[in-house]
CSV table of C-alpha atoms in Angstrom, one decimal:
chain,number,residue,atom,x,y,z
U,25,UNK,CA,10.0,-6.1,15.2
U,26,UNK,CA,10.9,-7.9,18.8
U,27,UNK,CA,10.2,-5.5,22.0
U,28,UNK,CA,9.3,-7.6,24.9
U,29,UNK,CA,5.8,-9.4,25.3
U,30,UNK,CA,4.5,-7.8,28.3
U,31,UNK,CA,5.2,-4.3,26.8
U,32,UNK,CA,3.3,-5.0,23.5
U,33,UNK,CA,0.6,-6.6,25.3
U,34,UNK,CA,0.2,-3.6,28.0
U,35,UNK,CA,0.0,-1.0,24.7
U,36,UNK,CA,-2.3,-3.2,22.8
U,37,UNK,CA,-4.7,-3.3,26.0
U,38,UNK,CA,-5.2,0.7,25.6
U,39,UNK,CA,-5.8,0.3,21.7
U,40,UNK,CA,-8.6,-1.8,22.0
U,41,UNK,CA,-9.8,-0.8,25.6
U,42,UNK,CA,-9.6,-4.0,27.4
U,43,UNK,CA,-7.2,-5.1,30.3
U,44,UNK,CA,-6.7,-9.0,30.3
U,45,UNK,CA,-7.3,-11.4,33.2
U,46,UNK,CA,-4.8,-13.6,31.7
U,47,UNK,CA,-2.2,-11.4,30.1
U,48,UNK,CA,-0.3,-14.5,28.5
U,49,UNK,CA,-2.8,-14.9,26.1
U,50,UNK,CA,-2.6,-11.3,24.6
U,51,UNK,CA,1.3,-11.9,24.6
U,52,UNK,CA,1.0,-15.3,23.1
U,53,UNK,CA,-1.8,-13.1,20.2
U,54,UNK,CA,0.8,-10.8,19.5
U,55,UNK,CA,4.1,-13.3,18.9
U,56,UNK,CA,4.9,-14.3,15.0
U,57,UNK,CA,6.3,-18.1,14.7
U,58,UNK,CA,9.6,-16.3,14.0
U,59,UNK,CA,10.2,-16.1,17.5
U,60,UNK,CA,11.1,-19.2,18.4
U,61,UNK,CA,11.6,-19.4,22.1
U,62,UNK,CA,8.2,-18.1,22.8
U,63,UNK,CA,4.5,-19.9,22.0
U,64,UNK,CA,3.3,-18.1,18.9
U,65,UNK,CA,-0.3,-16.8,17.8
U,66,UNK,CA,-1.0,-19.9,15.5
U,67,UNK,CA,-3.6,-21.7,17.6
U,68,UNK,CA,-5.2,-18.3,18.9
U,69,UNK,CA,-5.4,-17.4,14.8
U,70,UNK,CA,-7.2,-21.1,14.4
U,71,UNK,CA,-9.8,-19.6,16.7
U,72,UNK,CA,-10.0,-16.4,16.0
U,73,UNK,CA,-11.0,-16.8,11.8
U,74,UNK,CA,-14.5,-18.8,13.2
U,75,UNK,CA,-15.0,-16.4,16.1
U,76,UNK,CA,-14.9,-12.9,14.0
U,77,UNK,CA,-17.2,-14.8,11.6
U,78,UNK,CA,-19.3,-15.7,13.6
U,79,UNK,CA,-19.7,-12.6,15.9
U,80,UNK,CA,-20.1,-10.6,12.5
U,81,UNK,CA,-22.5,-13.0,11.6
U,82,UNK,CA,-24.8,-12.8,14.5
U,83,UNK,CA,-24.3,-8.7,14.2
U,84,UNK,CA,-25.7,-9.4,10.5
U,85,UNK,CA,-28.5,-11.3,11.0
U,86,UNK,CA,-29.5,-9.1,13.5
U,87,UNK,CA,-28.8,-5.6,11.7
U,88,UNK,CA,-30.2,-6.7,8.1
U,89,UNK,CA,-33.5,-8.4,9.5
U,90,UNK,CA,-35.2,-8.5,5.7
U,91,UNK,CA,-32.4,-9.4,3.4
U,92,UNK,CA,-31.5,-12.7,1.9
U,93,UNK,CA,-28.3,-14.7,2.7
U,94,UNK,CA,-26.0,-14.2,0.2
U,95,UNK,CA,-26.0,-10.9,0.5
U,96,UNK,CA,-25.6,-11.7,4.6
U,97,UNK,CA,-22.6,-13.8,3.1
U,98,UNK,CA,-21.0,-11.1,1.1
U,99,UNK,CA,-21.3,-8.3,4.0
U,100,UNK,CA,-19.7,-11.0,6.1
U,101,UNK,CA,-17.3,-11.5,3.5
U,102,UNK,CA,-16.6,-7.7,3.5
U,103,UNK,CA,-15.8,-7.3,7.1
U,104,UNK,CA,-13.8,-9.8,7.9
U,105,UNK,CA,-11.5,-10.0,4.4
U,106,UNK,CA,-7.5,-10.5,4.9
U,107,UNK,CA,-7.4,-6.6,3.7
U,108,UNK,CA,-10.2,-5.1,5.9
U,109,UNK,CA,-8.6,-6.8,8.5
U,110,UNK,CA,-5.0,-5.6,7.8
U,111,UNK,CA,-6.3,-2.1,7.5
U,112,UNK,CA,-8.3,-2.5,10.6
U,113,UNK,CA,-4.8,-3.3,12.3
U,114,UNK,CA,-3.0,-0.2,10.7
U,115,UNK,CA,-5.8,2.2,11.9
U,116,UNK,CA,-5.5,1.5,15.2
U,117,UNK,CA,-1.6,0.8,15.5
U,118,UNK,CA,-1.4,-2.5,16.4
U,119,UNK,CA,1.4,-3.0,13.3
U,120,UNK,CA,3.6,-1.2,16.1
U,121,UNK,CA,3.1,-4.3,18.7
U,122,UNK,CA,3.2,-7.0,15.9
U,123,UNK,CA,6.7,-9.3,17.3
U,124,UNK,CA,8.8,-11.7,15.2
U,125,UNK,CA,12.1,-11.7,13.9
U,126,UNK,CA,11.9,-11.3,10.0
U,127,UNK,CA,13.1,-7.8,8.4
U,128,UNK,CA,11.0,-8.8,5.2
U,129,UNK,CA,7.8,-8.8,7.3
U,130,UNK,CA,8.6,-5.2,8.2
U,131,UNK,CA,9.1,-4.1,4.6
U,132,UNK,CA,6.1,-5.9,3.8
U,133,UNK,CA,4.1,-3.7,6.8
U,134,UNK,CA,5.6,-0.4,5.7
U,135,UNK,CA,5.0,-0.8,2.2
U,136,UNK,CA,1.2,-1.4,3.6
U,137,UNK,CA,1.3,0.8,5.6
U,138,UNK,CA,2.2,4.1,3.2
U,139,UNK,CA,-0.7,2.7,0.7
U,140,UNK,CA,-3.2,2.6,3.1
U,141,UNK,CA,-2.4,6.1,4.1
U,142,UNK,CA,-2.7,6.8,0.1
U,143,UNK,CA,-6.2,5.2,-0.2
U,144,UNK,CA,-8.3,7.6,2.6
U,145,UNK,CA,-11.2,5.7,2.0
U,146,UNK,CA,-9.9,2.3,2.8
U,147,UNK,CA,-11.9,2.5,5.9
U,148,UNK,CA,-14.5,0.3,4.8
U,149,UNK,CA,-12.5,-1.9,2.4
U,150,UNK,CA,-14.7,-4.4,0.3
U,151,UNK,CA,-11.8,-5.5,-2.2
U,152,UNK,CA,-8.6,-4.7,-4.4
U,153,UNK,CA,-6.4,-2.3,-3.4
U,154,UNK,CA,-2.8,-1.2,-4.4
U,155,UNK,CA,-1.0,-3.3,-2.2
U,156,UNK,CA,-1.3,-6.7,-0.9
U,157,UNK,CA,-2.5,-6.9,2.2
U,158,UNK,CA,0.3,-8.8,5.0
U,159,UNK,CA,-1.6,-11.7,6.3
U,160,UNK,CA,0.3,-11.2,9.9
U,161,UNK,CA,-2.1,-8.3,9.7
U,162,UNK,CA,-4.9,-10.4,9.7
U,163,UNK,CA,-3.8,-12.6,11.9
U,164,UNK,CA,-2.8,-10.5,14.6
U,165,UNK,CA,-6.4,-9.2,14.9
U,166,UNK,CA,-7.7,-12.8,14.1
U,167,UNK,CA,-5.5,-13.8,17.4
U,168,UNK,CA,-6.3,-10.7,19.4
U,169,UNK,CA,-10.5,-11.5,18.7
U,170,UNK,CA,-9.5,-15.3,19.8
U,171,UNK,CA,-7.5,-14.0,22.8
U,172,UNK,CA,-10.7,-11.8,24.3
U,173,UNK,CA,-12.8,-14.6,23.3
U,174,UNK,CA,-10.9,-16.8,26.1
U,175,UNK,CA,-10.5,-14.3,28.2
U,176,UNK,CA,-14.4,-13.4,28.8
U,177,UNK,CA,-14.7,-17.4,29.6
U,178,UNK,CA,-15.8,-17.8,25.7
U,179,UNK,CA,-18.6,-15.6,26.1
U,180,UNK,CA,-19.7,-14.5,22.6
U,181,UNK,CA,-21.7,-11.6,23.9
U,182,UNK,CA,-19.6,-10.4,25.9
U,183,UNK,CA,-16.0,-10.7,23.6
U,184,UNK,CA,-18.3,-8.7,21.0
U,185,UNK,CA,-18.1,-5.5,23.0
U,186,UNK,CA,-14.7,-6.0,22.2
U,187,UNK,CA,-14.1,-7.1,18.7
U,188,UNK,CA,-16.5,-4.6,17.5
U,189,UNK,CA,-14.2,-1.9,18.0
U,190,UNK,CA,-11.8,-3.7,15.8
U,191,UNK,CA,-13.8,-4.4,12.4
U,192,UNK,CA,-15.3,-0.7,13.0
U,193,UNK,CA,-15.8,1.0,10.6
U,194,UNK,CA,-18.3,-2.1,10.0
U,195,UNK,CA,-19.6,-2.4,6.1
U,196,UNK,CA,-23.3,-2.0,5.1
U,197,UNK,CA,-25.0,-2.6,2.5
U,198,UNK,CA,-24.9,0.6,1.1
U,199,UNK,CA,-20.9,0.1,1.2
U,200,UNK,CA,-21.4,-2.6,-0.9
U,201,UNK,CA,-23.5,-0.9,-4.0
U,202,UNK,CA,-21.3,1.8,-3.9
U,203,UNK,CA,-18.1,0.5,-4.2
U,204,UNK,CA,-19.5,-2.6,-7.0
U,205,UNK,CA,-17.9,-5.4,-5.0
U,206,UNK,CA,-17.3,-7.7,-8.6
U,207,UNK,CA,-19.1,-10.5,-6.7
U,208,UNK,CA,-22.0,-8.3,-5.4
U,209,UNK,CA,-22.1,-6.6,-9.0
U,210,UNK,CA,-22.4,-10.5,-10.2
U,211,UNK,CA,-25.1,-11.7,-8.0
U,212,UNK,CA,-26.8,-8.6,-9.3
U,213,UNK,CA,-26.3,-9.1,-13.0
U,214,UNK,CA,-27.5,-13.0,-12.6
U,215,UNK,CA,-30.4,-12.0,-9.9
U,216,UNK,CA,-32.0,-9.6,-12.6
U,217,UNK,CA,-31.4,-11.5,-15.4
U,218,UNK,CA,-33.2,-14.7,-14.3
U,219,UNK,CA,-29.6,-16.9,-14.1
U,220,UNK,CA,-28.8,-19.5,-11.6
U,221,UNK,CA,-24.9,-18.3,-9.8
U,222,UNK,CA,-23.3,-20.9,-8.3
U,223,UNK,CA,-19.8,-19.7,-7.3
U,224,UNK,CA,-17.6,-23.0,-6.0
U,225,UNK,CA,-14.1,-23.0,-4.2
U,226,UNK,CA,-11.9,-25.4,-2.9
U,227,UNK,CA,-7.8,-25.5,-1.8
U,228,UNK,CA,-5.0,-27.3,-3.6
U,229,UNK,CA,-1.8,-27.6,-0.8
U,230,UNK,CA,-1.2,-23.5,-0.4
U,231,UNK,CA,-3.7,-22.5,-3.7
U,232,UNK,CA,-7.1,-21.5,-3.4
U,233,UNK,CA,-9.0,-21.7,-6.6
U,234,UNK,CA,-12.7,-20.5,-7.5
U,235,UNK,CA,-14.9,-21.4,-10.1
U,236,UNK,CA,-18.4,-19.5,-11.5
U,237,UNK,CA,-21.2,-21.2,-12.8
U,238,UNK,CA,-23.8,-19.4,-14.4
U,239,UNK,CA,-27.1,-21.8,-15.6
U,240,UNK,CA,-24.7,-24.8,-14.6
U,241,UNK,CA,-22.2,-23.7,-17.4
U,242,UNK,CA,-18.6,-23.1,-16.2
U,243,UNK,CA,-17.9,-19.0,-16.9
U,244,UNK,CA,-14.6,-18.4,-15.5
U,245,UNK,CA,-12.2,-19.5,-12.8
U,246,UNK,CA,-9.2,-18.1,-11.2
U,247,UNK,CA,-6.9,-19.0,-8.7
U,248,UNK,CA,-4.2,-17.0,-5.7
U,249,UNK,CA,-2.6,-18.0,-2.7
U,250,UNK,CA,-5.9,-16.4,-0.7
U,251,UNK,CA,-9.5,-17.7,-0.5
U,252,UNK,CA,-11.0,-14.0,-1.0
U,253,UNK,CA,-9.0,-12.7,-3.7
U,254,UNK,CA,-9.4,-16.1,-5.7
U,255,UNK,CA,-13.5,-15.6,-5.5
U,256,UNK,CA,-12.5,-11.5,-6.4
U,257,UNK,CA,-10.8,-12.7,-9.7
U,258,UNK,CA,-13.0,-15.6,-10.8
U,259,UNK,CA,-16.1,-12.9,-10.4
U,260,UNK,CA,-14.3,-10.1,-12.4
U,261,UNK,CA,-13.3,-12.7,-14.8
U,262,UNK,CA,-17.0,-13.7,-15.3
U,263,UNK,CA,-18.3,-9.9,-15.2
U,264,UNK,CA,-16.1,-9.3,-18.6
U,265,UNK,CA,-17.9,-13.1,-19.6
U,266,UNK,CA,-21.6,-11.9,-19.5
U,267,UNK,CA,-20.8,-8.2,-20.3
U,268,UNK,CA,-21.7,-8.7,-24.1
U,269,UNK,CA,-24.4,-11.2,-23.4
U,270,UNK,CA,-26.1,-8.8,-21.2
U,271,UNK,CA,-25.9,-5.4,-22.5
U,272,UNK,CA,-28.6,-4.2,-20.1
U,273,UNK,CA,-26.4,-3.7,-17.2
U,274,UNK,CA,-23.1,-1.9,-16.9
U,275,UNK,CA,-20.0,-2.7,-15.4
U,276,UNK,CA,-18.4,0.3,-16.7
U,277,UNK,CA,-17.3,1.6,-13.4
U,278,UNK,CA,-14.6,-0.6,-13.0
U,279,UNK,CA,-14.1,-2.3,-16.6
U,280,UNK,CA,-11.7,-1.2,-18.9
U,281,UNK,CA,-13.1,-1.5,-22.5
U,282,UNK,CA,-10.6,-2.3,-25.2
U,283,UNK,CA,-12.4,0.0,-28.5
U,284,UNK,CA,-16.2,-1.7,-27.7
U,285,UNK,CA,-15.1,-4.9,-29.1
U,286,UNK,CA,-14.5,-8.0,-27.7
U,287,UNK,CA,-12.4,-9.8,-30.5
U,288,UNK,CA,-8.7,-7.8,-30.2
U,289,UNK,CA,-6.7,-8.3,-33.3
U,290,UNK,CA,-3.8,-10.8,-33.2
U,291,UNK,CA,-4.9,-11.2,-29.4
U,292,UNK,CA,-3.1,-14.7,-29.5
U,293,UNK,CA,0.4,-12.5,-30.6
U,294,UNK,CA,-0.3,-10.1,-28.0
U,295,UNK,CA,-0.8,-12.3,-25.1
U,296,UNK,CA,2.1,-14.9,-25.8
U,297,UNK,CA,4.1,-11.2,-25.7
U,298,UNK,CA,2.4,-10.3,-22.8
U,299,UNK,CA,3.5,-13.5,-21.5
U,300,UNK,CA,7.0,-13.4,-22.4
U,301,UNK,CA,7.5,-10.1,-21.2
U,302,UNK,CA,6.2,-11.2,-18.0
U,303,UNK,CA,8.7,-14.1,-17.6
U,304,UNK,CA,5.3,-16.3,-17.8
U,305,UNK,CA,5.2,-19.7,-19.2
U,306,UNK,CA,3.5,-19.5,-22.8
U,307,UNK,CA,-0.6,-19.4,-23.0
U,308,UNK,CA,-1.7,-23.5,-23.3
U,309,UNK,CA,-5.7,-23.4,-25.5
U,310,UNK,CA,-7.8,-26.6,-25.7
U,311,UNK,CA,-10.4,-27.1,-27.4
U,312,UNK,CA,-13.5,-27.1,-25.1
U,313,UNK,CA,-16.6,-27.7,-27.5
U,314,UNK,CA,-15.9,-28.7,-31.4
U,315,UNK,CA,-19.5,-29.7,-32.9
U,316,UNK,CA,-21.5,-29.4,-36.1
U,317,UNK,CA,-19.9,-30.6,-39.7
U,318,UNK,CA,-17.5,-28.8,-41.8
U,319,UNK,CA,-20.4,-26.4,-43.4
U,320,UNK,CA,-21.7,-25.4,-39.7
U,321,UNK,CA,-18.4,-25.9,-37.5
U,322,UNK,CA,-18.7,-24.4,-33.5
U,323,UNK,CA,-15.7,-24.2,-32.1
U,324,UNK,CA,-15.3,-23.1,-28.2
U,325,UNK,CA,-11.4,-22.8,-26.9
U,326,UNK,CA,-9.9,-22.0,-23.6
U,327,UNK,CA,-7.0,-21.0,-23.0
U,328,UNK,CA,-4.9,-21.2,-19.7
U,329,UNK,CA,-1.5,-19.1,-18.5
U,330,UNK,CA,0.2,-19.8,-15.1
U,331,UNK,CA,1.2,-15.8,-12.9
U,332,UNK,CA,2.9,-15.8,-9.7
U,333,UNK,CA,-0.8,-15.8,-8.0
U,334,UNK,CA,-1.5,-18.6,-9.8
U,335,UNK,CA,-3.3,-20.4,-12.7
U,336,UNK,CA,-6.0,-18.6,-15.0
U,337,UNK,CA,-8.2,-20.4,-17.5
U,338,UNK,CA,-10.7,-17.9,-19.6
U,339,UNK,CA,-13.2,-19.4,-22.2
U,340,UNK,CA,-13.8,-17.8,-25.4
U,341,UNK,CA,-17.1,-17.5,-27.4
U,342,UNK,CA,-18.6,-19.9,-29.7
U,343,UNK,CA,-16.7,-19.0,-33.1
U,344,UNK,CA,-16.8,-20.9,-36.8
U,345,UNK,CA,-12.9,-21.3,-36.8
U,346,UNK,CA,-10.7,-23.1,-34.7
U,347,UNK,CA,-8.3,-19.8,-35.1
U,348,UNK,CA,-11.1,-17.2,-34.1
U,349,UNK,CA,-12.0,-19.4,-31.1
U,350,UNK,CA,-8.6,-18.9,-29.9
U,351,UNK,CA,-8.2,-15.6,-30.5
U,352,UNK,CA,-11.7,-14.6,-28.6
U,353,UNK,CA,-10.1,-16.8,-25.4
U,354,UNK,CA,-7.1,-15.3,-25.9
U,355,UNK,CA,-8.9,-11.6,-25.8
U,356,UNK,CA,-11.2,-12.4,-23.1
U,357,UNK,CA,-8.0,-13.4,-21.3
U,358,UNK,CA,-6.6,-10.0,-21.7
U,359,UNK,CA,-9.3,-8.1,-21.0
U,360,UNK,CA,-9.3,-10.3,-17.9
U,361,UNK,CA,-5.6,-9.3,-17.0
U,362,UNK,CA,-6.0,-5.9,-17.1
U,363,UNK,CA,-9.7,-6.0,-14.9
U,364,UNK,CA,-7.1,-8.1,-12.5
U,365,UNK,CA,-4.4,-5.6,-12.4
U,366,UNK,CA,-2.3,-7.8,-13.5
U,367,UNK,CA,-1.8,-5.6,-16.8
């Protein structure tokens, strides 16, 4: 949607209760790169990302005085996500004063838009959801946090007044526990079970891709086009890993089981169909461990499939066949698929 700058900016100072010294850079925080002739939010957004996590941060340390840092990192994590963010920028309106020129960022919005009005308790939003969050959600209050930030001089103290109102409601801890974040529900499982977690990302061009290490063995990895829902899949992907090797604790509230097994029957059939009616490129398995001699074989496969959010690689248990190796990758893969929503 294009309405003129001055007019956005003029609503958008009533939403979040601040009038601007300089009112170009409000204007500049609400303009999408579609619009050509005017300077867009880009740099402001560059800003904005280390300022909200930072100011969250400091809010953090402060609040949770006796807690250790990764779960710091994971309530940081929680409130300043591309979907908290998003939904943070629906609750208050600010879609309405969002400008650029591109009709399939409105249907993007309103599809948002209608399944956040759905989900009542997206309020404090750790993960998933419906409907993908638009990043020009994001980035608008990224901008608008980056835009108050220069305004106040670069004052942190004093641009938090601000920002605050935009990530409220903030997420607690309690927020977390209750609503299993897959990665808080991991560092739980590894924490009380004595393993070492080492979760590891890094970007390929536009692809974010995270890995899980638990004991300094790879468990899972996944990738997508977004930095938090790459760590989301990798850790749901591992949950369904070290479900049957620790019993103890259950993931139940948000794993689907397939009959209490593990090994589905003709699960290499059922995903190259799963595949195929997916328009997916056929499952690729390697052989990841192939020891002992032909009375005690151990075979470990892997198996790898490419979806629109990018590529997946699930390991399978030790098995004595090369076949049954397969097959358990090929099940953990499923069971992986439909935990990711992808099934």
């Amino acid at each position: 949607m294009k309405m003129e700058a001055s007019v956005a900016a003029a609503a958008v100072e009533k939403i979040i209760g601040y009038t601007f010294r300089n009112k170009k850079l409000l204007e500049e925080a609400l303009t999408h790169t579609s619009i050509r002739e005017a300077v867009s939010y880009k740099r402001l957004e560059f800003v904005g990302g280390a300022v909200l996590g930072l100011a969250i941060s400091n809010y953090l340390f402060h609040t949770y005085t006796s807690i250790d840092p990764h779960h710091l990192s994971l309530l940081r994590d929680a409130n300043v996500s591309t979907k908290k963010l998003a939904c943070a920028a629906v609750y208050r309106g600010l879609h309405y004063y969002v400008r650029h020129n591109t009709s399939s960022i409105d249907d993007q919005i309103r599809e948002f838009v209608d399944a956040v009005e759905r989900e009542k308790d997206c309020a404090v939003v750790l993960y998933g959801g419906s409907v993908k969050a638009p990043k020009i959600l994001a980035d608008i209050i990224e901008s608008i946090a980056a835009a108050v930030y220069s305004d106040v001089d670069f004052d942190l103290k004093k641009s938090w007044v601000v920002i605050r109102g935009l990530l409220e409601p903030i997420a607690t801890l309690d927020d977390l526990q209750q609503k299993l974040q897959p990665v808080v529900m991991l560092y739980e499982i590894c924490e009380k079970s004595g393993k070492k977690l080492d979760i590891r990302q890094w970007g390929n061009g536009a692809k974010s891709t995270a890995s899980v290490y638990v004991d300094e063995e790879l468990v899972a990895l996944a990738s997508s086009d977004r930095k938090d829902i790459a760590k989301l899949d990798a850790a749901k992907l591992a949950l369904h890993k070290l479900e049957p090797v620790l019993p103890s604790v259950t993931v139940a509230d948000f794993c689907t089981s397939f009959d209490g097994t593990f090994d589905i029957e003709a699960a290499k059939q059922k995903l190259h169909k799963i595949c195929e009616m997916k328009n997916w490129t056929k499952p690729v398995y390697s052989i990841e461990k192939d020891e002992g001699n032909a009375q005690n074989k151990i075979y470990v496969a892997a198996v790898e499939i490419a979806t629109p959010d990018g590529r997946l690689r699930m390991l399978g248990d030790e098995k004595s066949r090369l076949k049954v190796a397969q097959n358990s990758a090929a099940s953990l893969m499923i069971r992986g698929l439909q935990q990711g929503k992808y099934l």
